[in-house]
Each structure stands twice: as structure tokens, then as C-alpha cells.
PDB file of C-alpha atoms in Angstrom:
ATOM      1  CA  MET A   1       0.000   0.000   0.000  1.00 73.00           C
ATOM      2  CA  PRO A   2       1.551   3.368  -0.973  1.00 94.00           C
ATOM      3  CA  LEU A   3       2.017   6.039   1.658  1.00 98.00           C
ATOM      4  CA  GLU A   4      -0.695   8.653   2.017  1.00 98.00           C
ATOM      5  CA  ILE A   5      -1.470  11.391   4.508  1.00 98.00           C
ATOM      6  CA  LYS A   6      -4.869  11.862   6.135  1.00 98.00           C
ATOM      7  CA  ILE A   7      -5.667  15.338   7.476  1.00 98.00           C
ATOM      8  CA  LEU A   8      -6.941  15.498  11.065  1.00 98.00           C
ATOM      9  CA  ASP A   9      -9.020  18.447  12.306  1.00 98.00           C
ATOM     10  CA  TYR A  10      -8.128  19.377  15.896  1.00 98.00           C
ATOM     11  CA  GLY A  11     -10.314  22.491  16.008  1.00 98.00           C
ATOM     12  CA  ASP A  12      -9.830  26.175  15.283  1.00 98.00           C
ATOM     13  CA  ILE A  13      -8.043  29.066  16.972  1.00 98.00           C
ATOM     14  CA  GLU A  14      -8.978  32.763  16.954  1.00 98.00           C
ATOM     15  CA  LEU A  15      -5.950  35.043  17.095  1.00 98.00           C
ATOM     16  CA  GLU A  16      -4.586  38.391  15.962  1.00 97.00           C
ATOM     17  CA  SER A  17      -4.039  38.351  12.194  1.00 98.00           C
ATOM     18  CA  SER A  18      -0.473  39.723  12.051  1.00 98.00           C
ATOM     19  CA  PHE A  19       0.653  36.751  14.146  1.00 97.00           C
ATOM     20  CA  LEU A  20       0.160  34.725  10.953  1.00 98.00           C
ATOM     21  CA  VAL A  21       1.519  37.086   8.286  1.00 98.00           C
ATOM     22  CA  LEU A  22       3.941  39.812   9.316  1.00 98.00           C
ATOM     23  CA  GLY A  23       2.216  43.224   9.417  1.00 97.00           C
ATOM     24  CA  HIS A  24      -1.016  42.002   7.809  1.00 97.00           C
ATOM     25  CA  ASN A  25      -4.341  43.267   9.237  1.00 97.00           C
ATOM     26  CA  CYS A  26      -2.801  44.284  12.552  1.00 97.00           C
ATOM     27  CA  GLY A  27      -5.298  44.282  15.405  1.00 97.00           C
ATOM     28  CA  ARG A  28      -7.897  42.225  13.549  1.00 97.00           C
ATOM     29  CA  THR A  29      -9.008  38.806  14.754  1.00 98.00           C
ATOM     30  CA  ARG A  30      -8.801  35.830  12.457  1.00 98.00           C
ATOM     31  CA  ARG A  31      -9.916  32.207  12.807  1.00 98.00           C
ATOM     32  CA  VAL A  32      -7.578  29.468  11.587  1.00 98.00           C
ATOM     33  CA  LEU A  33      -7.456  25.692  11.427  1.00 98.00           C
ATOM     34  CA  THR A  34      -5.326  23.472  13.626  1.00 98.00           C
ATOM     35  CA  LEU A  35      -4.479  20.298  11.742  1.00 98.00           C
ATOM     36  CA  GLY A  36      -2.700  17.030  12.437  1.00 98.00           C
ATOM     37  CA  PHE A  37      -1.462  14.438   9.957  1.00 99.00           C
ATOM     38  CA  LEU A  38      -1.814  10.662   9.965  1.00 99.00           C
ATOM     39  CA  ILE A  39       0.618   8.799   7.706  1.00 98.00           C
ATOM     40  CA  LEU A  40      -0.820   5.473   6.554  1.00 98.00           C
ATOM     41  CA  GLY A  41       0.360   2.747   4.198  1.00 98.00           C
ATOM     42  CA  GLY A  42       3.575   1.865   6.016  1.00 97.00           C
ATOM     43  CA  PRO A  43       4.212  -0.879   8.575  1.00 97.00           C
ATOM     44  CA  TYR A  44       2.393   1.140  11.255  1.00 97.00           C
ATOM     45  CA  PRO A  45       0.527   4.443  11.627  1.00 98.00           C
ATOM     46  CA  VAL A  46       2.625   7.564  12.216  1.00 98.00           C
ATOM     47  CA  LEU A  47       1.074  10.750  13.612  1.00 99.00           C
ATOM     48  CA  VAL A  48       2.471  14.241  13.149  1.00 99.00           C
ATOM     49  CA  ASP A  49       1.478  16.795  15.831  1.00 99.00           C
ATOM     50  CA  THR A  50      -1.284  16.395  18.416  1.00 98.00           C
ATOM     51  CA  GLY A  51      -2.957  19.823  18.643  1.00 98.00           C
ATOM     52  CA  TYR A  52      -3.617  21.913  21.737  1.00 98.00           C
ATOM     53  CA  ARG A  53      -4.486  20.574  25.172  1.00 98.00           C
ATOM     54  CA  SER A  54      -7.728  22.471  25.803  1.00 98.00           C
ATOM     55  CA  ASN A  55      -9.653  25.591  24.872  1.00 98.00           C
ATOM     56  CA  GLN A  56      -8.668  27.120  28.204  1.00 98.00           C
ATOM     57  CA  ILE A  57      -4.927  26.807  27.667  1.00 98.00           C
ATOM     58  CA  MET A  58      -5.104  28.921  24.512  1.00 98.00           C
ATOM     59  CA  GLU A  59      -6.298  31.831  26.661  1.00 97.00           C
ATOM     60  CA  THR A  60      -2.795  32.038  28.172  1.00 96.00           C
ATOM     61  CA  LEU A  61      -1.670  33.439  24.805  1.00 96.00           C
ATOM     62  CA  GLY A  62      -4.664  35.749  24.461  1.00 96.00           C
ATOM     63  CA  MET A  63      -6.160  33.391  21.884  1.00 98.00           C
ATOM     64  CA  ARG A  64      -9.464  31.553  21.771  1.00 98.00           C
ATOM     65  CA  GLY A  65      -9.566  27.792  21.314  1.00 98.00           C
ATOM     66  CA  LEU A  66     -12.522  26.289  19.457  1.00 98.00           C
ATOM     67  CA  GLN A  67     -12.122  22.571  20.032  1.00 98.00           C
ATOM     68  CA  PHE A  68     -15.211  20.363  20.250  1.00 98.00           C
ATOM     69  CA  HIS A  69     -16.014  16.677  20.779  1.00 98.00           C
ATOM     70  CA  GLU A  70     -15.460  15.742  17.143  1.00 98.00           C
ATOM     71  CA  ASN A  71     -12.019  17.382  17.261  1.00 98.00           C
ATOM     72  CA  MET A  72     -10.724  15.162  20.070  1.00 98.00           C
ATOM     73  CA  ILE A  73      -7.674  13.282  18.858  1.00 98.00           C
ATOM     74  CA  GLU A  74      -9.111   9.828  19.547  1.00 98.00           C
ATOM     75  CA  ASN A  75     -12.184  10.682  17.452  1.00 98.00           C
ATOM     76  CA  GLN A  76     -10.093  12.035  14.596  1.00 98.00           C
ATOM     77  CA  LEU A  77      -7.967   8.872  14.526  1.00 98.00           C
ATOM     78  CA  ALA A  78     -11.069   6.665  14.718  1.00 98.00           C
ATOM     79  CA  ARG A  79     -12.336   8.170  11.459  1.00 98.00           C
ATOM     80  CA  HIS A  80      -9.489   6.253   9.807  1.00 98.00           C
ATOM     81  CA  GLY A  81      -9.807   3.060  11.856  1.00 98.00           C
ATOM     82  CA  VAL A  82      -6.827   3.889  14.084  1.00 98.00           C
ATOM     83  CA  ARG A  83      -6.771   3.678  17.886  1.00 98.00           C
ATOM     84  CA  MET A  84      -4.411   5.629  20.118  1.00 97.00           C
ATOM     85  CA  GLY A  85      -2.418   2.509  20.937  1.00 97.00           C
ATOM     86  CA  ASP A  86      -1.940   1.661  17.248  1.00 98.00           C
ATOM     87  CA  VAL A  87       0.275   4.713  16.659  1.00 98.00           C
ATOM     88  CA  ARG A  88       3.956   3.729  16.641  1.00 98.00           C
ATOM     89  CA  PHE A  89       5.476   7.226  16.381  1.00 98.00           C
ATOM     90  CA  VAL A  90       4.201  10.686  17.256  1.00 98.00           C
ATOM     91  CA  CYS A  91       6.416  13.167  15.419  1.00 99.00           C
ATOM     92  CA  HIS A  92       6.498  16.878  16.186  1.00 98.00           C
ATOM     93  CA  THR A  93       7.257  19.619  13.715  1.00 98.00           C
ATOM     94  CA  HIS A  94       7.925  21.602  16.917  1.00 98.00           C
ATOM     95  CA  LEU A  95       6.565  21.818  20.467  1.00 98.00           C
ATOM     96  CA  HIS A  96       4.477  24.991  20.534  1.00 98.00           C
ATOM     97  CA  ILE A  97       1.242  25.069  22.515  1.00 98.00           C
ATOM     98  CA  ASP A  98      -0.945  24.045  19.550  1.00 98.00           C
ATOM     99  CA  HIS A  99       1.265  21.163  18.389  1.00 98.00           C
ATOM    100  CA  ALA A 100       2.125  18.986  21.393  1.00 98.00           C
ATOM    101  CA  GLY A 101      -0.853  19.242  23.731  1.00 98.00           C
ATOM    102  CA  LYS A 102      -2.125  15.658  23.629  1.00 98.00           C
ATOM    103  CA  ASP A 103       1.054  13.598  23.922  1.00 98.00           C
ATOM    104  CA  ASP A 104       0.159  12.479  27.437  1.00 98.00           C
ATOM    105  CA  LEU A 105      -2.890  10.624  26.068  1.00 98.00           C
ATOM    106  CA  PHE A 106      -0.620   8.179  24.249  1.00 98.00           C
ATOM    107  CA  PRO A 107       0.901   5.173  26.045  1.00 97.00           C
ATOM    108  CA  MET A 108       4.576   5.311  26.871  1.00 97.00           C
ATOM    109  CA  ASN A 109       5.302   2.583  24.302  1.00 96.00           C
ATOM    110  CA  THR A 110       4.312   5.079  21.606  1.00 98.00           C
ATOM    111  CA  THR A 111       7.590   6.849  20.849  1.00 98.00           C
ATOM    112  CA  VAL A 112       7.540  10.642  20.546  1.00 98.00           C
ATOM    113  CA  VAL A 113      10.047  11.794  17.923  1.00 99.00           C
ATOM    114  CA  LEU A 114      11.493  15.306  17.948  1.00 98.00           C
ATOM    115  CA  ASN A 115      14.590  17.242  17.081  1.00 98.00           C
ATOM    116  CA  ARG A 116      16.765  17.473  20.191  1.00 98.00           C
ATOM    117  CA  LYS A 117      17.339  21.202  19.651  1.00 98.00           C
ATOM    118  CA  GLU A 118      13.570  21.777  19.881  1.00 98.00           C
ATOM    119  CA  LEU A 119      13.342  20.387  23.410  1.00 98.00           C
ATOM    120  CA  GLU A 120      16.349  22.512  24.367  1.00 98.00           C
ATOM    121  CA  TYR A 121      14.704  25.551  22.809  1.00 98.00           C
ATOM    122  CA  SER A 122      11.406  24.859  24.585  1.00 98.00           C
ATOM    123  CA  VAL A 123      13.055  25.342  27.997  1.00 98.00           C
ATOM    124  CA  SER A 124      15.292  28.263  26.980  1.00 97.00           C
ATOM    125  CA  GLY A 125      12.724  30.927  27.851  1.00 97.00           C
ATOM    126  CA  LEU A 126      12.720  32.163  24.255  1.00 97.00           C
ATOM    127  CA  MET A 127       9.113  32.222  22.990  1.00 97.00           C
ATOM    128  CA  HIS A 128       8.322  31.050  26.528  1.00 94.00           C
ATOM    129  CA  PRO A 129       4.511  31.403  26.697  1.00 96.00           C
ATOM    130  CA  GLN A 130       4.157  29.224  23.610  1.00 98.00           C
ATOM    131  CA  TYR A 131       5.662  26.254  25.475  1.00 98.00           C
ATOM    132  CA  PRO A 132       3.169  25.572  28.307  1.00 98.00           C
ATOM    133  CA  ALA A 133       4.374  23.736  31.407  1.00 98.00           C
ATOM    134  CA  PRO A 134       2.032  20.692  31.219  1.00 98.00           C
ATOM    135  CA  ASP A 135       3.183  19.788  27.708  1.00 98.00           C
ATOM    136  CA  ILE A 136       6.898  20.174  28.354  1.00 98.00           C
ATOM    137  CA  LYS A 137       6.784  18.479  31.781  1.00 98.00           C
ATOM    138  CA  HIS A 138       5.145  15.459  30.185  1.00 98.00           C
ATOM    139  CA  LEU A 139       8.000  15.231  27.703  1.00 98.00           C
ATOM    140  CA  ILE A 140      10.453  15.232  30.615  1.00 98.00           C
ATOM    141  CA  ASP A 141       8.578  12.211  31.995  1.00 98.00           C
ATOM    142  CA  ARG A 142       9.089  10.558  28.611  1.00 98.00           C
ATOM    143  CA  LEU A 143      12.745  11.548  28.714  1.00 98.00           C
ATOM    144  CA  HIS A 144      13.118   9.305  31.780  1.00 98.00           C
ATOM    145  CA  THR A 145      11.086   6.385  30.374  1.00 98.00           C
ATOM    146  CA  LYS A 146      12.729   3.762  28.186  1.00 98.00           C
ATOM    147  CA  SER A 147      11.928   4.166  24.474  1.00 97.00           C
ATOM    148  CA  ALA A 148       9.230   6.787  25.114  1.00 98.00           C
ATOM    149  CA  LEU A 149      11.240   9.523  23.392  1.00 98.00           C
ATOM    150  CA  ARG A 150      13.499   9.578  20.331  1.00 98.00           C
ATOM    151  CA  PHE A 151      15.859  12.474  19.726  1.00 98.00           C
ATOM    152  CA  LEU A 152      17.069  13.483  16.294  1.00 98.00           C
ATOM    153  CA  ASP A 153      20.092  15.730  15.727  1.00 98.00           C
ATOM    154  CA  LEU A 154      19.108  16.945  12.299  1.00 98.00           C
ATOM    155  CA  GLU A 155      21.378  19.988  12.104  1.00 98.00           C
ATOM    156  CA  ILE A 156      24.345  17.607  12.305  1.00 98.00           C
ATOM    157  CA  THR A 157      23.135  14.431  10.605  1.00 98.00           C
ATOM    158  CA  GLY A 158      21.033  15.858   7.812  1.00 98.00           C
ATOM    159  CA  PRO A 159      17.791  14.042   6.920  1.00 98.00           C
ATOM    160  CA  VAL A 160      16.969  10.897   8.904  1.00 98.00           C
ATOM    161  CA  GLU A 161      14.720   8.061   7.705  1.00 98.00           C
ATOM    162  CA  LEU A 162      12.043   7.253  10.279  1.00 98.00           C
ATOM    163  CA  MET A 163      10.578   4.379   8.274  1.00 97.00           C
ATOM    164  CA  PRO A 164      10.661   3.545   4.543  1.00 97.00           C
ATOM    165  CA  GLY A 165       9.451   6.605   2.668  1.00 98.00           C
ATOM    166  CA  VAL A 166       9.310   8.951   5.682  1.00 98.00           C
ATOM    167  CA  TYR A 167      12.202  11.327   6.402  1.00 98.00           C
ATOM    168  CA  CYS A 168      12.730  14.021   9.029  1.00 98.00           C
ATOM    169  CA  ASP A 169      14.784  17.102   8.174  1.00 98.00           C
ATOM    170  CA  ALA A 170      15.712  20.336   9.952  1.00 98.00           C
ATOM    171  CA  ALA A 171      13.364  23.161   8.929  1.00 98.00           C
ATOM    172  CA  ASN A 172      15.800  25.942   9.946  1.00 98.00           C
ATOM    173  CA  ALA A 173      12.849  28.274  10.548  1.00 98.00           C
ATOM    174  CA  HIS A 174      10.009  29.189  12.939  1.00 98.00           C
ATOM    175  CA  THR A 175      11.808  27.802  16.013  1.00 98.00           C
ATOM    176  CA  GLU A 176      15.440  26.795  16.365  1.00 98.00           C
ATOM    177  CA  GLY A 177      14.510  23.105  16.486  1.00 98.00           C
ATOM    178  CA  SER A 178      11.597  22.850  14.040  1.00 98.00           C
ATOM    179  CA  MET A 179      11.644  19.951  11.605  1.00 98.00           C
ATOM    180  CA  ASN A 180       9.889  18.998   8.396  1.00 98.00           C
ATOM    181  CA  ILE A 181       8.566  15.512   7.707  1.00 99.00           C
ATOM    182  CA  HIS A 182       8.917  14.393   4.077  1.00 98.00           C
ATOM    183  CA  VAL A 183       6.604  11.613   2.902  1.00 98.00           C
ATOM    184  CA  HIS A 184       7.355   9.883  -0.402  1.00 98.00           C
ATOM    185  CA  THR A 185       3.983   9.298  -2.082  1.00 98.00           C
ATOM    186  CA  THR A 186       3.058   7.925  -5.514  1.00 97.00           C
ATOM    187  CA  ASP A 187       2.767  11.539  -6.717  1.00 97.00           C
ATOM    188  CA  GLY A 188       6.007  12.908  -5.317  1.00 98.00           C
ATOM    189  CA  ILE A 189       7.234  14.272  -1.999  1.00 98.00           C
ATOM    190  CA  ALA A 190       4.639  15.634   0.420  1.00 98.00           C
ATOM    191  CA  THR A 191       6.222  17.748   3.153  1.00 99.00           C
ATOM    192  CA  ILE A 192       4.546  18.419   6.486  1.00 99.00           C
ATOM    193  CA  CYS A 193       6.075  21.804   7.298  1.00 98.00           C
ATOM    194  CA  GLY A 194       4.511  22.853  10.604  1.00 98.00           C
ATOM    195  CA  ASP A 195       4.484  26.636  11.014  1.00 98.00           C
ATOM    196  CA  VAL A 196       7.174  27.577   8.502  1.00 98.00           C
ATOM    197  CA  ILE A 197       4.105  28.510   6.454  1.00 98.00           C
ATOM    198  CA  TYR A 198       0.880  29.770   8.039  1.00 98.00           C
ATOM    199  CA  ASP A 199      -1.014  31.185   5.060  1.00 98.00           C
ATOM    200  CA  PHE A 200      -0.366  30.241   1.430  1.00 98.00           C
ATOM    201  CA  ASN A 201      -2.305  33.115  -0.095  1.00 97.00           C
ATOM    202  CA  ASP A 202      -0.837  36.028   1.871  1.00 98.00           C
ATOM    203  CA  GLN A 203       2.672  34.592   2.202  1.00 98.00           C
ATOM    204  CA  ILE A 204       3.241  32.995  -1.202  1.00 98.00           C
ATOM    205  CA  VAL A 205       0.505  33.355  -3.833  1.00 97.00           C
ATOM    206  CA  THR A 206       0.089  37.120  -3.428  1.00 97.00           C
ATOM    207  CA  PRO A 207       2.600  37.863  -0.662  1.00 97.00           C
ATOM    208  CA  PHE A 208       1.567  40.830   1.449  1.00 98.00           C
ATOM    209  CA  ASN A 209       3.679  43.955   0.936  1.00 97.00           C
ATOM    210  CA  GLU A 210       6.412  42.193  -1.070  1.00 97.00           C
ATOM    211  CA  ILE A 211       7.565  43.727  -4.371  1.00 97.00           C
ATOM    212  CA  HIS A 212      10.361  41.371  -5.437  1.00 97.00           C
ATOM    213  CA  ASP A 213       9.672  38.468  -7.768  1.00 95.00           C
ATOM    214  CA  ALA A 214       8.988  35.144  -6.020  1.00 95.00           C
ATOM    215  CA  GLU A 215       9.721  36.667  -2.602  1.00 98.00           C
ATOM    216  CA  PRO A 216       7.640  35.053   0.160  1.00 98.00           C
ATOM    217  CA  ARG A 217       6.311  36.915   3.202  1.00 98.00           C
ATOM    218  CA  THR A 218       7.362  35.641   6.615  1.00 98.00           C
ATOM    219  CA  THR A 219       4.998  34.834   9.430  1.00 98.00           C
ATOM    220  CA  GLY A 220       4.660  37.245  12.332  1.00 98.00           C
ATOM    221  CA  ASN A 221       5.731  34.555  14.798  1.00 98.00           C
ATOM    222  CA  HIS A 222       9.225  33.170  14.506  1.00 97.00           C
ATOM    223  CA  GLY A 223      12.412  32.781  16.490  1.00 97.00           C
ATOM    224  CA  THR A 224      14.929  32.867  13.642  1.00 97.00           C
ATOM    225  CA  SER A 225      16.039  35.598  11.229  1.00 98.00           C
ATOM    226  CA  LYS A 226      13.957  36.979   8.364  1.00 98.00           C
ATOM    227  CA  ARG A 227      16.570  35.614   5.937  1.00 98.00           C
ATOM    228  CA  ALA A 228      16.278  32.129   7.434  1.00 98.00           C
ATOM    229  CA  GLU A 229      12.470  32.235   7.313  1.00 98.00           C
ATOM    230  CA  LYS A 230      12.373  33.291   3.665  1.00 98.00           C
ATOM    231  CA  ALA A 231      15.042  30.760   2.686  1.00 98.00           C
ATOM    232  CA  ALA A 232      13.169  27.932   4.410  1.00 98.00           C
ATOM    233  CA  ILE A 233       9.985  28.745   2.495  1.00 98.00           C
ATOM    234  CA  LYS A 234      11.861  28.942  -0.810  1.00 98.00           C
ATOM    235  CA  LYS A 235      13.497  25.571  -0.138  1.00 98.00           C
ATOM    236  CA  LEU A 236      10.108  23.959   0.499  1.00 98.00           C
ATOM    237  CA  LEU A 237       8.665  25.405  -2.698  1.00 98.00           C
ATOM    238  CA  SER A 238      11.583  24.096  -4.747  1.00 98.00           C
ATOM    239  CA  SER A 239      11.738  20.586  -3.318  1.00 97.00           C
ATOM    240  CA  SER A 240       8.197  19.310  -2.636  1.00 98.00           C
ATOM    241  CA  ARG A 241       5.185  18.334  -4.707  1.00 98.00           C
ATOM    242  CA  TYR A 242       2.803  18.987  -1.814  1.00 98.00           C
ATOM    243  CA  LEU A 243       3.128  21.225   1.242  1.00 98.00           C
ATOM    244  CA  LEU A 244       1.107  20.637   4.398  1.00 99.00           C
ATOM    245  CA  PRO A 245       1.189  23.351   7.082  1.00 98.00           C
ATOM    246  CA  VAL A 246      -0.757  23.073  10.331  1.00 98.00           C
ATOM    247  CA  HIS A 247      -2.955  26.173   9.986  1.00 98.00           C
ATOM    248  CA  ASP A 248      -3.895  26.096   6.293  1.00 98.00           C
ATOM    249  CA  ARG A 249      -5.124  23.445   3.851  1.00 98.00           C
ATOM    250  CA  PRO A 250      -2.486  21.573   1.814  1.00 98.00           C
ATOM    251  CA  ALA A 251      -1.155  22.980  -1.438  1.00 98.00           C
ATOM    252  CA  LYS A 252       0.032  21.390  -4.661  1.00 98.00           C
ATOM    253  CA  ILE A 253       3.277  22.859  -5.988  1.00 98.00           C
ATOM    254  CA  GLU A 254       4.577  23.073  -9.549  1.00 97.00           C
ATOM    255  CA  GLY A 255       7.611  25.053 -10.661  1.00 95.00           C
ATOM    256  CA  GLY A 256       7.947  26.616  -7.231  1.00 96.00           C
ATOM    257  CA  MET A 257       4.384  27.977  -7.324  1.00 96.00           C
ATOM    258  CA  VAL A 258       1.136  27.033  -5.615  1.00 97.00           C
ATOM    259  CA  VAL A 259      -1.142  25.668  -8.344  1.00 97.00           C
ATOM    260  CA  GLY A 260      -3.873  23.957  -6.341  1.00 98.00           C
ATOM    261  CA  ARG A 261      -5.349  23.344  -2.922  1.00 98.00           C
ATOM    262  CA  LEU A 262      -6.415  20.055  -1.361  1.00 98.00           C
ATOM    263  CA  HIS A 263      -8.687  19.213   1.539  1.00 97.00           C
ATOM    264  CA  ASP A 264      -8.476  16.057   3.633  1.00 97.00           C
ATOM    265  CA  GLN A 265      -5.839  13.784   2.108  1.00 98.00           C
ATOM    266  CA  VAL A 266      -2.563  13.905   0.187  1.00 98.00           C
ATOM    267  CA  PRO A 267      -2.286  12.775  -2.549  1.00 98.00           C
ATOM    268  CA  GLY A 268      -5.899  13.611  -3.242  1.00 97.00           C
ATOM    269  CA  PRO A 269      -8.235  15.585  -5.438  1.00 96.00           C
ATOM    270  CA  VAL A 270      -7.503  19.264  -5.980  1.00 96.00           C
ATOM    271  CA  VAL A 271     -10.484  21.241  -4.678  1.00 95.00           C
ATOM    272  CA  GLN A 272      -9.217  24.623  -5.895  1.00 95.00           C
ATOM    273  CA  SER A 273      -7.002  25.267  -8.897  1.00 94.00           C
ATOM    274  CA  LEU A 274      -4.937  28.428  -9.148  1.00 91.00           C
ATOM    275  CA  PRO A 275      -4.028  29.934 -12.528  1.00 77.00           C
ATOM    276  CA  GLN A 276      -0.445  29.869 -13.699  1.00 67.00           C
ATOM    277  CA  ARG A 277       1.183  33.290 -13.435  1.00 62.00           C
ATOM    278  CA  SER A 278       2.296  35.158 -16.524  1.00 54.00           C
ATOM    279  CA  TRP A 279       6.010  35.872 -16.683  1.00 50.00           C
ATOM    280  CA  PHE A 280       5.297  39.504 -17.446  1.00 48.00           C
ATOM    281  CA  PRO A 281       2.699  41.851 -15.976  1.00 50.00           C
ATOM    282  CA  ALA A 282      -0.155  42.821 -18.280  1.00 47.00           C
TER     283      ALA A 282
END
């Protein structure tokens, strides 16, 4: 069975718009998705990111969580015939509040996989409120439990194969320890890219307030340099057939451009096609 990615809906978040795209609609509230990703077709299910712990915890960031019964992680997995105990690996693009909030629901024989630098960064105090104590303290419990945690050192090793057709790679953006997960599908590489990209339209398709050709807009929430953020986005656009961020629906990429949008699986049907750009303005 070829590898495919099922999109899980963990609920929405309401937040200030410029958090997503630097300088865009400052002071205005926007509602966004929070997605997870279930990789099927391999020897065992692999989950990427677990969403936020509760609606209440999002209030610590001045945000509003909109998570309901159908968004609970066990219900989202059940839609695809997967139980919590079936998941072999839980991988994290990074450990922010809306990505690692449900790890403690998984048994300790489910291995949580993360880039070592991300756990170090989570306790550095940098971006502190986005790493809530319950989530990080649970990972410390896993740190002291045999086989409950797997560290990658991606900045040194380069890409690491997690299982056939699934590779982890340093993102070099958003947080110091963020990683991308590359899944080799029948239609090319699909990359789960966490929060390197928040919004395809305003960052890439028609990037807000950018005048240079093919220049992406950064998010308003990152712990690396603007150069690193832009370079990370450009690398994704040049190397993947599909891109899957956590707060926007997946995109299909051709020639470094977004040409279509997908909904609940990758590969899958394109639900919105975008016109090819002309090389020259009209």
C-alpha cells in the first residue's frame, strides 16, 4: 500500500491576524485551522502533531480555542480506523502550545520523535509562553522512560529516515529546532512543514507587501532571522510536490508555485485550482 497522509481536524483558533503574516491586518481577529497528519500505508501508523491541550490553555496566549467533541484526537484517529495505541510514532514539527498538547494521552510505548534542539529551545525561555508547562513536563517524563522519546540531531546528521518513505529534516525556521517531515507518495514528496508557512495566499501566492519576484512573506511569529524564514519557504517550494502546514489546507506545488489546494488527504483531489502566473505583468 503506498504512503498517504490523512488530514486530522483538531479544532480552530482565533488570534490576531499579524501573528500569521507579518504586518497584515494588525489588530484584527482571524480564525484558523489546527491540523494534524496521519501517515498510513507503512508498517504502522505515524502521527504528526497532536494539537492543543484544551480551549482554556489557549487563553494564556490571548487566543481563543474552538475545540469540540469531534475534534478530540481519539475521534479524529477513529475516522481512519486507528486507535491511540496503534500509533507507533508521534512526530512533532515543533513543540508549541498548539502542536504537542495531547502527547500524554498516548501510552509510553508510543515513541515521541522530535529534534533534540527543539526540546532545548522549549526550555530556553525564548518564545516562553508558547511552550506551556504541562506539555513540556510530560516530555520530561518521557525523557526518563525507556523508548518513550526519540531524539534526532538533524542539524548535524542531515535528513533521517524514520521508516521507509518517511524522512525528518531540519526546517531551519520558525523555532530553532523545528523539523519537516517528508513523505514519499506515488505523486512525489509531500512535506509536512509545521508553522514555517501559516497562510499560502498572503505569504506565497500574493505575498503581502512584497515587491520582489517570487519573494515570500514571513509569518509574524518566529524565532529565527527573516533571511532564514524566507530561505526555508523557498526551499520547500523548490523541493516538494505537496506542502502541508498546520494552519492552512495543503497545497500542490509546480515550478515553485502554488497551483492547487487540497482538503483532507494527500495525494488527493484538488479542490481549488490556481491559474499559472504570466512571466510579465499585463
